[in-house]
Short mmCIF file of C-alpha atoms and ligand atoms in Angstrom, two decimals:
data_model
loop_
_atom_site.label_atom_id
_atom_site.label_comp_id
_atom_site.label_asym_id
_atom_site.label_seq_id
_atom_site.Cartn_x
_atom_site.Cartn_y
_atom_site.Cartn_z
CA MET A 23 -41.09 31.57 43.34
CA ASP A 24 -41.66 33.88 46.25
CA SER A 25 -39.53 31.95 48.78
CA ILE A 26 -35.88 31.09 49.15
CA HIS A 27 -34.80 28.09 51.24
CA ILE A 28 -31.24 27.81 52.51
CA ARG A 29 -29.40 25.09 54.45
CA GLY A 30 -26.65 27.06 56.08
CA GLY A 31 -23.11 26.19 57.10
CA VAL A 32 -21.43 25.78 53.70
CA THR A 33 -18.23 27.75 53.09
CA LEU A 34 -18.57 29.52 49.73
CA GLN A 35 -15.99 28.53 47.15
CA GLY A 36 -15.57 28.92 43.41
CA LYS A 37 -16.37 31.56 40.87
CA VAL A 38 -19.44 33.59 39.99
CA ARG A 39 -20.01 36.13 37.22
CA ILE A 40 -21.42 39.49 38.27
CA GLN A 41 -24.49 40.67 36.35
CA GLY A 42 -24.90 44.09 34.74
CA SER A 43 -25.87 46.99 36.97
CA LYS A 44 -29.58 47.59 37.59
CA ASN A 45 -29.16 51.20 38.64
CA ALA A 46 -27.03 51.97 35.58
CA ALA A 47 -29.20 50.06 33.09
CA LEU A 48 -32.53 51.71 33.97
CA PRO A 49 -31.63 55.37 33.31
CA ILE A 50 -29.67 54.33 30.21
CA LEU A 51 -32.74 52.56 28.84
CA ALA A 52 -34.75 55.73 29.55
CA ALA A 53 -32.04 57.81 27.82
CA SER A 54 -32.35 55.72 24.67
CA ILE A 55 -35.61 57.53 23.85
CA LEU A 56 -33.76 60.82 23.39
CA THR A 57 -32.85 59.84 19.85
CA LYS A 58 -34.91 58.52 16.95
CA GLU A 59 -32.06 56.18 16.01
CA PRO A 60 -31.83 52.64 17.44
CA SER A 61 -29.47 51.87 20.33
CA CYS A 62 -28.18 48.52 21.51
CA ILE A 63 -27.77 48.29 25.30
CA ARG A 64 -25.70 45.24 26.24
CA ASN A 65 -25.23 43.43 29.54
CA CYS A 66 -28.60 44.55 30.93
CA PRO A 67 -29.56 42.38 33.87
CA ARG A 68 -32.62 40.19 33.29
CA ILE A 69 -34.55 41.43 36.29
CA ALA A 70 -38.13 42.49 36.93
CA ASP A 71 -37.38 46.24 36.90
CA VAL A 72 -35.69 46.03 33.49
CA TYR A 73 -38.68 44.12 32.05
CA ARG A 74 -40.97 46.76 33.54
CA MET A 75 -38.98 49.60 32.04
CA LEU A 76 -39.06 47.87 28.65
CA SER A 77 -42.82 47.42 28.77
CA LEU A 78 -43.15 51.07 29.75
CA LEU A 79 -40.99 52.14 26.80
CA ASN A 80 -42.97 49.82 24.56
CA SER A 81 -46.23 51.42 25.67
CA LEU A 82 -44.79 54.81 24.71
CA GLY A 83 -44.23 53.57 21.17
CA CYS A 84 -40.63 52.28 21.29
CA GLU A 85 -39.69 49.11 19.43
CA VAL A 86 -37.91 46.87 21.91
CA SER A 87 -36.30 43.46 21.35
CA TRP A 88 -33.68 41.29 23.06
CA GLU A 89 -30.80 40.38 20.75
CA ASN A 90 -28.22 37.94 22.14
CA ASP A 91 -26.69 39.83 25.06
CA GLY A 92 -28.28 43.18 24.22
CA ILE A 93 -31.54 45.03 24.05
CA ARG A 94 -32.28 46.87 20.82
CA ILE A 95 -34.42 49.94 21.34
CA CYS A 96 -35.74 52.25 18.70
CA ALA A 97 -37.74 55.28 19.74
CA GLY A 98 -38.41 56.47 16.17
CA ASN A 99 -42.04 57.22 16.76
CA ILE A 100 -42.87 58.02 20.34
CA CYS A 101 -45.67 60.43 20.78
CA SER A 102 -47.92 60.33 23.80
CA GLY A 103 -46.41 61.30 27.10
CA ASP A 104 -49.13 59.61 29.14
CA MET A 105 -47.66 56.66 30.96
CA PRO A 106 -49.51 53.60 32.24
CA LYS A 107 -50.09 53.64 35.98
CA GLU A 108 -49.02 50.08 36.85
CA ALA A 109 -45.54 50.41 35.38
CA ILE A 110 -44.85 53.67 37.14
CA THR A 111 -46.08 53.10 40.66
CA GLY A 112 -44.10 49.91 41.20
CA MET A 113 -40.70 51.24 40.26
CA ARG A 114 -38.77 54.22 41.57
CA SER A 115 -36.45 54.36 38.57
CA SER A 116 -39.34 55.11 36.23
CA LEU A 117 -38.87 58.61 37.61
CA CYS A 118 -36.00 59.12 35.16
CA LEU A 119 -38.61 59.11 32.40
CA LEU A 120 -39.62 62.52 33.71
CA GLY A 121 -36.41 64.09 32.40
CA ALA A 122 -36.24 61.83 29.33
CA MET A 123 -39.84 62.43 28.20
CA THR A 124 -39.82 66.18 28.78
CA GLY A 125 -36.52 66.19 26.88
CA ARG A 126 -37.89 64.24 23.94
CA CYS A 127 -41.60 65.25 23.81
CA GLY A 128 -41.79 68.40 25.91
CA GLU A 129 -44.39 66.85 28.18
CA VAL A 130 -45.29 63.85 30.28
CA VAL A 131 -48.08 62.67 32.59
CA MET A 132 -47.17 60.12 35.24
CA GLU A 133 -48.15 58.66 38.59
CA HIS A 134 -46.03 59.37 41.61
CA PRO A 135 -43.35 56.64 41.34
CA GLY A 136 -43.03 53.88 43.92
CA GLY A 137 -39.92 51.92 44.85
CA CYS A 138 -38.42 50.11 47.77
CA VAL A 139 -39.83 50.67 51.23
CA ILE A 140 -36.75 52.40 52.64
CA GLY A 141 -38.09 55.79 53.57
CA GLU A 142 -40.14 58.61 52.22
CA ARG A 143 -37.99 59.25 49.17
CA PRO A 144 -39.22 62.71 48.17
CA ILE A 145 -38.90 64.01 44.60
CA ASP A 146 -38.80 67.72 45.44
CA LEU A 147 -35.29 68.18 44.02
CA HIS A 148 -36.24 66.58 40.71
CA LEU A 149 -39.20 68.93 40.32
CA TRP A 150 -37.33 72.00 41.47
CA ALA A 151 -34.34 71.35 39.15
CA LEU A 152 -36.46 70.62 36.08
CA GLY A 153 -38.51 73.70 36.98
CA GLN A 154 -35.29 75.76 36.64
CA MET A 155 -35.07 74.44 33.09
CA GLY A 156 -38.54 75.60 32.12
CA VAL A 157 -40.70 72.62 33.07
CA ALA A 158 -44.03 73.52 34.68
CA PHE A 159 -45.67 70.95 36.96
CA GLU A 160 -49.23 70.38 38.08
CA GLU A 161 -50.56 67.65 40.31
CA ALA A 162 -54.14 66.49 39.94
CA GLY A 163 -55.89 63.27 40.89
CA GLY A 164 -52.62 61.69 42.10
CA ARG A 165 -51.00 62.33 38.72
CA LEU A 166 -48.12 64.57 37.85
CA TYR A 167 -48.39 66.72 34.70
CA ALA A 168 -45.09 68.08 33.39
CA ARG A 169 -44.84 70.43 30.43
CA ALA A 170 -42.09 72.58 28.94
CA GLU A 171 -42.86 75.16 26.27
CA GLU A 172 -39.15 75.47 25.70
CA LEU A 173 -36.60 73.52 27.67
CA HIS A 174 -33.57 75.68 28.40
CA GLY A 175 -30.24 75.25 30.16
CA ALA A 176 -29.83 76.47 33.73
CA TYR A 177 -27.33 76.79 36.56
CA ILE A 178 -28.48 74.26 39.15
CA GLU A 179 -26.99 73.96 42.60
CA LEU A 180 -28.17 70.73 44.21
CA PRO A 181 -28.34 70.97 48.02
CA ILE A 182 -28.11 67.14 48.20
CA ALA A 183 -26.10 65.11 45.69
CA SER A 184 -29.15 63.12 44.62
CA VAL A 185 -28.45 60.34 42.12
CA GLY A 186 -31.93 60.37 40.60
CA ALA A 187 -32.15 64.17 40.40
CA THR A 188 -28.70 64.40 38.74
CA GLU A 189 -29.83 61.78 36.19
CA ASN A 190 -33.07 63.60 35.45
CA ILE A 191 -31.28 66.92 34.96
CA LEU A 192 -28.77 65.25 32.61
CA LEU A 193 -31.54 63.70 30.53
CA ALA A 194 -33.33 67.01 30.12
CA ALA A 195 -30.14 69.08 29.76
CA VAL A 196 -28.76 67.24 26.73
CA MET A 197 -32.00 68.12 24.90
CA ALA A 198 -32.33 71.69 26.23
CA GLN A 199 -31.26 74.82 24.41
CA GLY A 200 -28.06 76.25 25.90
CA ASP A 201 -25.72 75.11 28.65
CA THR A 202 -26.61 73.54 31.98
CA VAL A 203 -24.29 73.43 34.95
CA ILE A 204 -24.97 71.04 37.82
CA CYS A 205 -23.15 72.01 40.95
CA GLY A 206 -23.18 69.36 43.69
CA ALA A 207 -23.98 66.57 41.20
CA ALA A 208 -23.96 62.94 42.38
CA ARG A 209 -20.70 61.16 41.50
CA GLU A 210 -22.02 57.59 41.68
CA PRO A 211 -20.70 55.20 39.00
CA GLU A 212 -24.26 54.83 37.68
CA VAL A 213 -24.34 58.58 36.91
CA VAL A 214 -20.97 58.18 35.17
CA ALA A 215 -22.36 55.27 33.11
CA LEU A 216 -25.32 57.41 32.02
CA CYS A 217 -22.96 60.23 31.00
CA ARG A 218 -20.81 57.77 29.02
CA TYR A 219 -23.85 56.46 27.16
CA LEU A 220 -25.05 59.99 26.39
CA GLN A 221 -21.55 60.89 25.19
CA CYS A 222 -21.59 57.85 22.89
CA CYS A 223 -24.85 59.24 21.48
CA GLY A 224 -23.08 62.53 20.74
CA ALA A 225 -23.93 64.60 23.83
CA CYS A 226 -21.39 67.07 25.16
CA ILE A 227 -20.85 66.62 28.92
CA GLU A 228 -17.82 67.86 30.82
CA GLY A 229 -16.72 66.98 34.35
CA VAL A 230 -17.97 63.37 34.24
CA GLY A 231 -17.35 61.68 37.60
CA THR A 232 -17.04 65.00 39.45
CA GLY A 233 -19.56 67.05 41.40
CA LEU A 234 -19.52 69.75 38.72
CA LEU A 235 -21.10 68.78 35.42
CA ARG A 236 -21.43 71.05 32.40
CA ILE A 237 -23.77 69.99 29.62
CA CYS A 238 -23.90 71.77 26.27
CA GLY A 239 -27.48 71.09 25.25
CA GLY A 240 -29.31 70.93 21.98
CA ARG A 241 -27.00 68.62 20.02
CA LYS A 242 -28.68 66.10 17.76
CA LEU A 243 -28.20 62.68 19.37
CA LYS A 244 -27.64 59.44 17.52
CA GLY A 245 -28.05 55.80 18.50
CA ALA A 246 -25.20 53.98 20.26
CA ASP A 247 -23.96 50.52 21.08
CA PHE A 248 -23.23 50.50 24.81
CA ARG A 249 -22.30 47.94 27.46
CA VAL A 250 -23.76 48.42 30.95
CA PRO A 251 -21.03 48.05 33.61
CA ALA A 252 -21.15 45.24 36.17
CA ASP A 253 -23.25 45.76 39.29
CA ARG A 254 -21.09 46.92 42.21
CA ILE A 255 -23.89 46.19 44.69
CA VAL A 256 -24.33 42.60 43.52
CA ALA A 257 -20.54 42.15 43.59
CA GLY A 258 -20.49 43.56 47.14
CA THR A 259 -23.32 41.23 48.16
CA TYR A 260 -21.37 38.15 47.03
CA LEU A 261 -18.18 39.50 48.60
CA PHE A 262 -20.05 39.73 51.91
CA GLY A 263 -21.55 36.28 51.25
CA CYS A 264 -18.02 34.96 51.01
CA MET A 265 -17.04 36.76 54.23
CA ILE A 266 -20.01 35.57 56.28
CA THR A 267 -19.17 31.93 55.45
CA GLY A 268 -15.39 32.30 55.75
CA GLY A 269 -15.03 31.43 52.06
CA ASN A 270 -12.74 31.82 49.11
CA VAL A 271 -14.27 33.03 45.83
CA PHE A 272 -13.58 34.75 42.52
CA LEU A 273 -16.00 37.54 41.57
CA GLU A 274 -15.75 37.58 37.81
CA GLU A 275 -16.16 41.04 36.19
CA ALA A 276 -16.63 42.70 39.61
CA PRO A 277 -16.00 46.44 39.09
CA ALA A 278 -13.12 46.80 41.58
CA GLY A 279 -12.50 50.41 40.56
CA GLU A 280 -15.96 51.37 41.86
CA MET A 281 -15.70 49.35 45.06
CA GLY A 282 -12.91 51.14 46.96
CA SER A 283 -14.80 51.78 50.20
CA VAL A 284 -16.26 48.26 50.21
CA LEU A 285 -12.92 46.57 49.58
CA ARG A 286 -11.27 48.70 52.26
CA LEU A 287 -13.92 47.62 54.77
CA ALA A 288 -13.52 43.94 53.78
CA GLU A 289 -9.73 44.18 54.18
CA SER A 290 -10.05 45.89 57.56
CA MET A 291 -12.13 42.87 58.60
CA GLY A 292 -9.32 40.44 57.72
CA THR A 293 -10.41 39.56 54.18
CA GLN A 294 -7.82 39.46 51.46
CA CYS A 295 -9.03 41.01 48.19
CA ASP A 296 -6.74 40.61 45.17
CA LEU A 297 -7.64 42.66 42.16
CA ALA A 298 -7.16 41.18 38.71
CA GLN A 299 -8.24 42.52 35.36
CA GLU A 300 -11.05 39.95 35.11
CA GLY A 301 -12.41 40.42 38.62
CA ILE A 302 -11.62 40.13 42.34
CA TYR A 303 -10.20 37.15 44.25
CA VAL A 304 -11.54 37.05 47.81
CA GLN A 305 -10.07 35.01 50.64
CA SER A 306 -11.79 35.51 53.98
CA VAL A 307 -11.23 34.44 57.58
CA PRO A 308 -13.56 32.19 59.63
CA ARG A 309 -14.80 35.11 61.74
CA PRO A 310 -14.37 38.67 60.47
CA ILE A 311 -12.87 41.25 62.83
CA LEU A 312 -15.27 44.15 63.34
CA PRO A 313 -14.17 47.75 62.75
CA SER A 314 -15.28 50.19 65.45
CA ALA A 315 -17.70 52.00 63.12
CA ILE A 316 -18.96 52.25 59.56
CA ARG A 317 -21.13 54.96 58.06
CA THR A 318 -22.90 55.19 54.75
CA ALA A 319 -22.21 58.20 52.54
CA PRO A 320 -22.60 59.32 48.93
CA TYR A 321 -20.00 57.87 46.53
CA PRO A 322 -17.07 57.35 47.03
CA GLY A 323 -18.25 56.67 50.59
CA PHE A 324 -19.68 53.34 51.75
CA PRO A 325 -22.91 52.68 49.78
CA THR A 326 -26.22 52.64 51.58
CA ASP A 327 -27.28 49.77 49.30
CA LEU A 328 -24.67 47.50 50.93
CA GLN A 329 -25.26 48.54 54.52
CA SER A 330 -27.70 45.71 55.34
CA MET A 331 -25.38 43.06 53.93
CA ALA A 332 -22.41 44.49 55.86
CA LEU A 333 -24.60 44.39 58.98
CA ALA A 334 -25.37 40.71 58.36
CA VAL A 335 -21.63 39.89 58.14
CA MET A 336 -20.94 41.82 61.32
CA THR A 337 -23.44 39.80 63.33
CA VAL A 338 -20.96 36.88 63.32
CA GLY A 339 -17.75 38.89 63.62
CA GLU A 340 -15.38 39.36 66.55
CA GLY A 341 -15.89 42.61 68.46
CA LYS A 342 -18.50 45.31 68.12
CA CYS A 343 -19.31 47.93 65.52
CA LEU A 344 -21.43 51.05 65.30
CA VAL A 345 -23.33 51.20 62.01
CA GLU A 346 -24.56 54.61 60.93
CA GLU A 347 -27.02 55.14 58.06
CA ASN A 348 -26.86 58.61 56.58
CA ILE A 349 -28.79 58.36 53.30
CA PHE A 350 -32.18 56.73 53.88
CA GLU A 351 -34.36 56.27 56.95
CA ASN A 352 -35.97 52.82 57.40
CA ARG A 353 -32.81 50.99 56.36
CA PHE A 354 -32.79 49.08 59.65
CA ARG A 355 -35.92 47.02 59.10
CA VAL A 356 -33.67 43.98 58.73
CA VAL A 357 -32.52 44.30 62.35
CA GLU A 358 -35.54 42.50 63.83
CA PRO A 359 -35.32 39.42 61.55
CA LEU A 360 -31.54 39.24 62.13
CA ARG A 361 -32.12 39.37 65.87
CA ALA A 362 -34.65 36.56 65.56
CA MET A 363 -31.81 34.49 64.04
CA GLY A 364 -29.64 35.16 67.10
CA ALA A 365 -27.86 38.41 66.18
CA ASP A 366 -27.00 40.87 68.96
CA ILE A 367 -27.96 44.28 67.57
CA SER A 368 -29.13 47.28 69.63
CA VAL A 369 -30.95 50.13 67.94
CA LEU A 370 -29.51 53.39 69.34
CA ASP A 371 -31.71 55.71 67.28
CA SER A 372 -33.28 55.81 63.82
CA ARG A 373 -29.87 56.22 62.16
CA ARG A 374 -27.53 54.13 64.33
CA VAL A 375 -27.27 50.55 65.55
CA LEU A 376 -24.61 48.76 67.59
CA VAL A 377 -23.71 45.21 66.53
CA LYS A 378 -21.92 42.81 68.86
CA GLY A 379 -20.59 39.76 67.07
CA VAL A 380 -21.90 36.35 68.15
CA GLU A 381 -20.52 32.90 67.29
CA ARG A 382 -23.60 31.45 65.68
CA LEU A 383 -26.89 32.28 63.98
CA SER A 384 -29.83 29.88 63.76
CA GLY A 385 -31.96 29.23 60.71
CA ARG A 386 -35.56 30.54 60.88
CA ASP A 387 -38.66 31.20 58.87
CA THR A 388 -38.40 34.85 58.02
CA GLU A 389 -39.51 37.51 55.54
CA ALA A 390 -37.81 39.94 53.16
CA LEU A 391 -39.26 43.42 53.72
CA GLU A 392 -37.30 45.18 50.98
CA LEU A 393 -34.65 44.46 48.35
CA ARG A 394 -31.32 44.90 50.14
CA GLY A 395 -32.60 43.81 53.56
CA GLY A 396 -33.86 40.66 51.83
CA ALA A 397 -30.40 39.99 50.38
CA ALA A 398 -28.92 40.46 53.87
CA LEU A 399 -31.24 37.74 55.19
CA VAL A 400 -30.02 35.41 52.44
CA LEU A 401 -26.45 36.01 53.64
CA ALA A 402 -27.43 35.37 57.26
CA GLY A 403 -29.10 32.15 56.09
CA LEU A 404 -25.85 31.01 54.44
CA ARG A 405 -24.11 31.20 57.79
CA ALA A 406 -26.94 30.04 60.08
CA GLU A 407 -27.19 26.55 61.49
CA GLY A 408 -30.14 24.61 60.09
CA GLU A 409 -32.67 25.83 57.57
CA THR A 410 -33.71 29.41 56.79
CA ARG A 411 -36.84 29.96 54.74
CA ILE A 412 -37.36 33.50 53.46
CA GLN A 413 -40.74 34.67 52.20
CA GLY A 414 -41.35 37.85 50.18
CA CYS A 415 -38.40 37.25 47.84
CA GLY A 416 -40.11 39.18 45.02
CA TYR A 417 -38.24 42.16 46.48
CA ILE A 418 -34.90 40.38 46.08
CA TYR A 419 -35.57 39.46 42.44
CA ARG A 420 -35.93 43.16 41.67
CA GLY A 421 -32.19 43.56 42.04
CA TYR A 422 -30.66 40.11 41.51
CA GLU A 423 -31.05 38.12 38.29
CA ASN A 424 -30.85 34.82 40.09
CA ILE A 425 -29.35 34.99 43.55
CA SER A 426 -30.01 31.30 44.28
CA ARG A 427 -28.29 30.13 41.08
CA ASP A 428 -25.31 32.43 41.70
CA LEU A 429 -24.82 31.25 45.29
CA ARG A 430 -25.31 27.59 44.27
CA GLU A 431 -22.41 28.09 41.86
CA LEU A 432 -20.36 28.94 44.93
CA GLY A 433 -21.50 25.74 46.66
CA ALA A 434 -24.37 27.07 48.80
CA ARG A 435 -27.38 24.85 49.46
CA ILE A 436 -30.04 27.29 48.36
CA ILE A 437 -33.16 27.07 46.20
CA SER A 438 -35.89 29.42 45.03
CA VAL A 439 -39.26 27.82 45.68
C1 LIG B 16 -30.47 55.86 43.97
C2 LIG B 16 -30.46 54.36 43.83
C3 LIG B 16 -30.52 53.69 45.19
C4 LIG B 16 -29.40 54.23 46.08
C5 LIG B 16 -29.42 55.76 46.12
C6 LIG B 16 -28.25 56.35 46.90
C7 LIG B 16 -31.57 53.95 41.71
C8 LIG B 16 -32.77 53.42 41.00
N1 LIG B 16 -31.60 53.94 43.04
O1 LIG B 16 -31.72 56.21 44.56
O2 LIG B 16 -30.39 52.29 45.02
O3 LIG B 16 -29.57 53.73 47.39
O4 LIG B 16 -29.38 56.28 44.79
O5 LIG B 16 -27.04 55.92 46.35
O6 LIG B 16 -30.58 54.32 41.10
N2 LIG B 16 -33.67 63.30 48.25
C9 LIG B 16 -34.47 64.39 48.56
N3 LIG B 16 -35.23 64.96 47.55
C10 LIG B 16 -35.20 64.47 46.27
C11 LIG B 16 -34.38 63.37 45.97
C12 LIG B 16 -33.62 62.81 46.99
O7 LIG B 16 -34.53 64.85 49.68
O8 LIG B 16 -35.90 65.03 45.42
C13 LIG B 16 -32.86 62.69 49.33
C14 LIG B 16 -33.30 61.26 49.63
O9 LIG B 16 -34.37 61.20 50.53
C15 LIG B 16 -32.03 60.67 50.19
C16 LIG B 16 -30.91 61.41 49.43
O10 LIG B 16 -31.54 62.55 48.87
O11 LIG B 16 -31.91 60.98 51.55
C17 LIG B 16 -30.27 60.61 48.34
O12 LIG B 16 -31.25 60.06 47.49
P1 LIG B 16 -30.98 59.83 45.93
O13 LIG B 16 -29.52 59.90 45.67
O14 LIG B 16 -31.89 60.70 45.15
O15 LIG B 16 -31.45 58.32 45.75
P2 LIG B 16 -32.24 57.70 44.54
O16 LIG B 16 -31.82 58.35 43.26
O17 LIG B 16 -33.68 57.67 44.86
#
């Protein structure tokens, strides 16, 4: 099932339910090992990265089982902090086990984590911040050894509001002795979801959703029953799917409250977005009107994870738009394949491209080079004349439970092969 085939030209219509958030679920699953009591994590997406995280937790000694819409995890007896190589290297989010394992066991040995091919993705801030809390690191033979004699609270001023580093600090801080203050913390909804779960477990965290978090560490945590929020990036992908085909759809359970910048962009492009309690009604125009510029930024700014899909929509809009990427380098690898489909995109430098809208795209054989760029090619395929066949869709399945099924529900002619 590595390919997706699309016959373009269908206007999306109907309703689709938005899956649970990948980037919220993964750190929450890691957090569940901070207590010996069982937790039930509901609405986890059934995607490769979640299965990988579960097998990783299982190999550490956790009991893991799927129960109806939830995953029951019990970390009553975890001991060894030596994690299997395969699970770690393929998945960036396994990095949150660094904070969770040092919090729970005082030590961990892991490979340098992998992830999507969207830039270097250093982990210096994670190491530096945990170092402030008493964790000593050594690197040998490509492995990272982390050990804390006594984890203690610290005042940590993050120079970049890193999502992963904020999550790692939180995971260690709730277990540390004393208070931790994170200044310049990431405010992304996934960080908020992690805080909410930890609070349900009994942790004391103040300032949730702001850049200043205060954690009173050392409380005994208990198990919790928690529902992972819907995935704002998947919701945004289908919103853009609707826009690129000039469609009319209902995004059931879409987290409108977390999608302000995305909805504002859609509306500025002529799309009508009506918010209801159960989701978002989207009514788009045949050809979106391009804004003069968009730029990615930390939350509440426009998310880097939706930049490629926005770019795909813009290729068929009216006018021209400057797209600026400010979070990750290598986020423009999708430009070449989009150009091959007929898009008019000029690369100005490594962080900026200029898109001029064209009337039509043509279906092609093409390849997904990373997760979000792959999803952008699916959107381009929905609009393109003729057939688009995308190879390398393993990347796409890392973030979308079943993108072909979801888009078929909206009328698209698309299959996973
Ligand atoms: C998370 C998300 C990813 C999203 C990103 C930004 C997960 C699994 N992934 O990634 O989908 O695109 O947030 O919203 O949740 N940085 C450093 N040193 C570090 C850490 C980060 O320089 O130690 C830099 C990065 O290179 C990047 C910026 O900080 O330029 C933001 O990265 P960060 O917020 O950490 O992203 P991730 O947590 O990796």
